[in-house]
Coordinates of C-alpha atoms in Angstrom, one line a residue:
M300 CA -11.1 -29.3 20.7
K301 CA -11.3 -28.4 17.0
S302 CA -8.5 -28.5 14.5
V303 CA -6.3 -25.3 14.4
L304 CA -4.9 -23.8 11.2
L305 CA -1.4 -22.8 12.2
Y306 CA -0.5 -21.5 8.7
G307 CA -2.6 -21.0 5.6
D308 CA -2.4 -19.4 2.1
D309 CA -4.1 -20.2 -1.2
V310 CA -1.8 -23.2 -1.9
H311 CA -0.4 -24.4 1.4
Q312 CA -1.9 -25.1 4.9
F313 CA -0.6 -26.6 8.1
Y314 CA -3.1 -27.9 10.7
L315 CA -2.9 -29.1 14.2
L316 CA -5.7 -31.7 14.2
G317 CA -8.3 -31.6 17.0
W318 CA -8.0 -33.2 20.4
E319 CA -10.4 -35.6 22.1
E320 CA -13.2 -33.6 23.9
V321 CA -12.8 -35.8 27.0
E322 CA -9.4 -36.2 28.7
E323 CA -8.9 -39.9 29.4
E324 CA -7.2 -41.1 32.5
G325 CA -4.0 -43.1 31.9
I326 CA -3.9 -42.4 28.1
V327 CA -1.0 -40.4 26.6
Q328 CA -2.3 -37.4 24.8
T329 CA -1.0 -37.1 21.2
N330 CA -0.9 -34.5 18.5
Q331 CA -1.4 -35.2 14.8
Y332 CA -0.6 -32.7 12.1
L333 CA -1.8 -32.4 8.5
I334 CA -0.1 -30.4 5.7
I335 CA -2.1 -29.7 2.6
D336 CA -0.2 -28.5 -0.5
K337 CA -2.1 -27.9 -3.7
G338 CA -4.8 -30.2 -2.5
E339 CA -2.6 -33.1 -1.5
G340 CA -2.0 -34.2 2.1
V341 CA 0.9 -35.1 4.3
L342 CA -0.1 -36.7 7.6
L343 CA 2.5 -36.3 10.4
D344 CA 2.7 -39.0 13.1
P345 CA -0.9 -40.3 12.5
G346 CA -1.0 -41.9 15.9
G347 CA -2.0 -45.2 17.5
A348 CA -5.0 -47.5 17.1
H349 CA -6.7 -45.9 20.1
V350 CA -7.0 -42.4 18.5
F351 CA -7.6 -43.6 14.9
P352 CA -11.3 -42.9 14.8
R353 CA -10.9 -39.4 16.1
V354 CA -7.9 -38.6 13.8
L355 CA -9.7 -40.1 10.8
A356 CA -12.7 -37.8 11.5
N357 CA -10.5 -34.8 11.8
V358 CA -8.7 -35.5 8.5
A359 CA -11.9 -36.3 6.6
E360 CA -13.3 -32.9 7.6
I361 CA -10.4 -31.2 5.8
I362 CA -9.4 -33.4 2.8
D363 CA -10.5 -36.4 0.8
L364 CA -8.6 -39.4 2.2
K365 CA -7.6 -40.5 -1.3
R366 CA -5.6 -37.2 -1.6
I367 CA -3.3 -38.1 1.3
K368 CA 0.0 -38.9 -0.4
I369 CA 2.4 -39.2 2.5
L370 CA 2.2 -40.8 6.0
F371 CA 5.2 -39.6 7.9
F372 CA 6.4 -41.4 11.1
T373 CA 9.1 -39.8 13.3
H374 CA 10.0 -43.1 15.0
Q375 CA 8.6 -46.5 16.1
D376 CA 6.8 -45.9 19.3
P377 CA 3.2 -47.3 19.5
D378 CA 1.6 -43.9 20.1
V379 CA 3.1 -42.9 16.7
T380 CA 2.7 -46.1 14.7
S381 CA 0.2 -48.6 16.0
G382 CA -2.5 -47.4 13.7
I383 CA -0.2 -47.8 10.7
T384 CA -2.1 -50.7 8.9
M385 CA -5.4 -48.9 9.2
W386 CA -4.0 -45.7 7.7
L387 CA -2.4 -47.6 4.8
K388 CA -5.8 -49.2 4.0
I389 CA -7.8 -45.9 4.3
A390 CA -5.2 -43.6 2.6
E391 CA -4.8 -46.0 -0.3
N392 CA -2.7 -43.6 -2.4
A393 CA -0.2 -42.8 0.4
K394 CA 3.3 -43.9 0.9
L395 CA 4.8 -44.4 4.3
H396 CA 8.0 -42.6 5.3
I397 CA 10.0 -43.9 8.3
S398 CA 13.6 -44.3 9.3
E399 CA 15.5 -47.1 7.5
L400 CA 16.3 -48.5 10.9
W401 CA 12.6 -49.4 11.6
I402 CA 11.6 -50.9 8.2
R403 CA 12.5 -54.4 9.2
F404 CA 10.1 -54.1 12.1
L405 CA 7.1 -53.3 9.9
P406 CA 6.1 -56.9 9.3
H407 CA 5.3 -57.1 13.1
F408 CA 2.5 -54.6 12.2
G409 CA 1.4 -56.8 9.4
I410 CA 3.0 -54.7 6.7
Y411 CA 4.8 -56.7 4.0
D412 CA 4.4 -54.5 0.9
R413 CA 7.7 -52.7 0.6
N414 CA 6.5 -50.8 -2.5
R415 CA 4.6 -48.4 -0.2
V416 CA 7.5 -47.8 2.2
I417 CA 10.2 -45.2 1.8
G418 CA 13.1 -45.5 4.2
I419 CA 14.6 -42.3 5.5
P420 CA 18.4 -42.4 5.6
D421 CA 20.1 -41.3 8.8
R422 CA 21.1 -37.9 7.4
G423 CA 17.5 -37.1 6.4
M424 CA 16.1 -36.2 3.0
T425 CA 14.0 -33.7 1.2
I426 CA 10.4 -34.2 0.2
T427 CA 9.2 -32.1 -2.7
L428 CA 5.5 -31.2 -2.6
K429 CA 3.2 -30.5 -5.5
S430 CA 3.7 -26.7 -5.3
G431 CA 7.5 -27.2 -5.3
T432 CA 7.8 -26.5 -1.5
K433 CA 10.5 -28.7 -0.1
L434 CA 9.9 -30.3 3.3
E435 CA 13.2 -30.8 5.1
V436 CA 13.4 -34.2 6.9
L437 CA 16.0 -33.7 9.6
P438 CA 17.8 -36.2 11.9
A439 CA 16.8 -36.2 15.6
H440 CA 18.5 -39.4 16.6
Y441 CA 18.6 -40.4 20.3
L442 CA 16.0 -37.7 21.0
H443 CA 14.7 -40.1 22.1
S444 CA 14.7 -42.9 19.5
T445 CA 17.8 -44.3 17.8
G446 CA 16.2 -43.8 14.5
N447 CA 14.2 -40.5 14.6
H448 CA 13.4 -37.7 12.2
I449 CA 11.5 -34.5 12.3
V450 CA 10.2 -32.2 9.6
Y451 CA 10.7 -28.5 8.8
D452 CA 8.1 -26.8 6.6
P453 CA 9.8 -23.7 5.1
K454 CA 6.6 -22.3 3.7
A455 CA 4.8 -22.4 7.1
K456 CA 8.0 -21.9 9.1
I457 CA 6.9 -24.7 11.3
L458 CA 9.2 -27.3 12.9
F459 CA 7.4 -30.5 13.6
S460 CA 9.6 -31.8 16.4
G461 CA 8.1 -35.2 17.4
D462 CA 9.0 -36.0 21.0
I463 CA 11.2 -32.9 21.3
G464 CA 9.4 -30.1 23.0
V465 CA 6.7 -32.3 24.6
S466 CA 4.7 -30.8 27.5
L467 CA 2.4 -32.7 29.8
F468 CA -0.5 -30.7 31.2
P469 CA -2.4 -31.4 34.4
R470 CA -6.0 -32.5 33.7
S471 CA -8.3 -29.7 32.5
E472 CA -5.4 -27.3 32.0
R473 CA -4.3 -28.3 28.5
K474 CA -3.6 -25.7 25.8
Q475 CA -3.1 -26.2 22.1
V476 CA -0.8 -23.2 21.6
V477 CA 1.5 -21.4 24.0
E478 CA 3.0 -18.1 23.0
E479 CA 4.1 -16.5 26.3
N480 CA 5.6 -17.3 29.8
F481 CA 8.1 -19.9 28.9
P482 CA 9.3 -20.2 32.6
K483 CA 5.8 -21.4 33.5
H484 CA 5.6 -23.7 30.5
V485 CA 9.0 -25.3 31.0
K486 CA 7.8 -26.8 34.3
L487 CA 5.5 -29.0 32.2
M488 CA 8.4 -30.2 30.1
E489 CA 11.4 -30.8 32.5
L490 CA 10.6 -34.3 33.8
F491 CA 9.8 -35.7 30.4
H492 CA 12.9 -34.3 28.7
K493 CA 15.3 -35.3 31.5
R494 CA 14.2 -38.9 31.3
Y495 CA 13.4 -39.5 27.6
M496 CA 16.2 -37.5 25.9
T497 CA 19.5 -39.4 25.7
S498 CA 22.2 -36.9 26.5
N499 CA 23.1 -33.2 26.3
I500 CA 25.5 -34.1 23.4
A501 CA 22.4 -35.1 21.3
C502 CA 20.5 -32.0 22.5
K503 CA 23.3 -29.6 21.5
K504 CA 23.8 -31.2 18.2
W505 CA 20.2 -31.0 17.3
V506 CA 19.8 -27.3 18.3
S507 CA 22.9 -26.4 16.3
M508 CA 21.2 -27.8 13.3
V509 CA 17.7 -26.5 13.6
E510 CA 18.5 -23.0 14.9
K511 CA 19.7 -22.2 11.3
Y512 CA 16.1 -22.3 10.2
E513 CA 13.5 -19.5 10.5
I514 CA 11.0 -21.0 13.0
D515 CA 7.6 -19.4 13.9
Y516 CA 6.3 -22.6 15.6
I517 CA 7.7 -25.7 17.2
A518 CA 5.0 -28.4 16.9
P519 CA 5.6 -31.4 19.2
Q520 CA 3.8 -34.8 19.3
H521 CA 2.4 -34.2 22.8
G522 CA 1.1 -31.1 24.5
A523 CA 1.2 -27.5 23.3
V524 CA 2.6 -26.0 20.1
M525 CA 5.2 -23.3 21.0
K526 CA 4.9 -20.0 19.1
G527 CA 7.3 -17.1 18.6
T528 CA 9.5 -16.2 21.6
V529 CA 8.5 -19.4 23.5
A530 CA 9.9 -21.5 20.6
K531 CA 13.2 -19.6 20.7
E532 CA 13.4 -19.8 24.5
F533 CA 12.8 -23.6 24.3
L534 CA 15.8 -24.1 21.9
E535 CA 18.1 -22.2 24.3
W536 CA 16.8 -24.2 27.3
F537 CA 17.1 -27.5 25.4
K538 CA 20.7 -26.8 24.2
N539 CA 21.8 -26.7 27.9
L540 CA 19.7 -29.5 29.2
R541 CA 21.3 -32.3 31.3
C542 CA 19.3 -35.5 30.6
G543 CA 19.5 -39.3 30.1
V544 CA 22.9 -40.7 30.6
D545 CA 24.0 -37.3 32.1
L546 CA 21.8 -38.2 35.0
I547 CA 22.5 -41.9 35.1
N548 CA 23.4 -42.1 38.8
E549 CA 20.1 -40.4 39.7
I550 CA 18.1 -42.7 37.4
Y551 CA 19.6 -45.8 38.9
G552 CA 19.2 -44.3 42.4
R553 CA 22.7 -44.9 43.6

């Protein structure tokens, strides 16, 4: 599937990068996103080594790799980070943004140059782009990672949510964007969120923070982007979700 322009004007664009044409059995499908602002790129959750060739081709179709300035990682999972050394080599002018909690693990990926690493504090931070647009890096701790951040783009009104909002489609039924019938879509989300999210306390805290923003799209790291009313209905559902330690007896089976 081709890349999708979720938002675009003369200065600022936000892309969902294309998916693999063939669905591979046993491989977790992942989304990667590219923001371009005045010709400079921000790559969100570039992905693992397995998808690197496809993502590289997607990005190169849109922007010169030397113009990528930021590689943003929500958390430490391999489907997010295992391509990290390749991206630092290819995007030679980019700096890596990741939670301060995970910086000490970067040498296990072969990364020793701290000059290219910016640690994100627990409370988040603001990233000012070339046009003056300010990306809001917001905490999403324990949803599911202990050190986890997401990104709100106020220009595009897109919330890049990482593993929050994930949907897992049956083979041959995947969609890039969903904008209606949340009751049907939520059935593709329930099992993942009940197991991978830590607790309802974390869910409620996160929703109380992000619902203050004007959101046209919620863009997760797996599955479909949620648009319009579906995005709003997801926040209401997520706020009331029992998950993780709330279900500890069920998870342990006794």
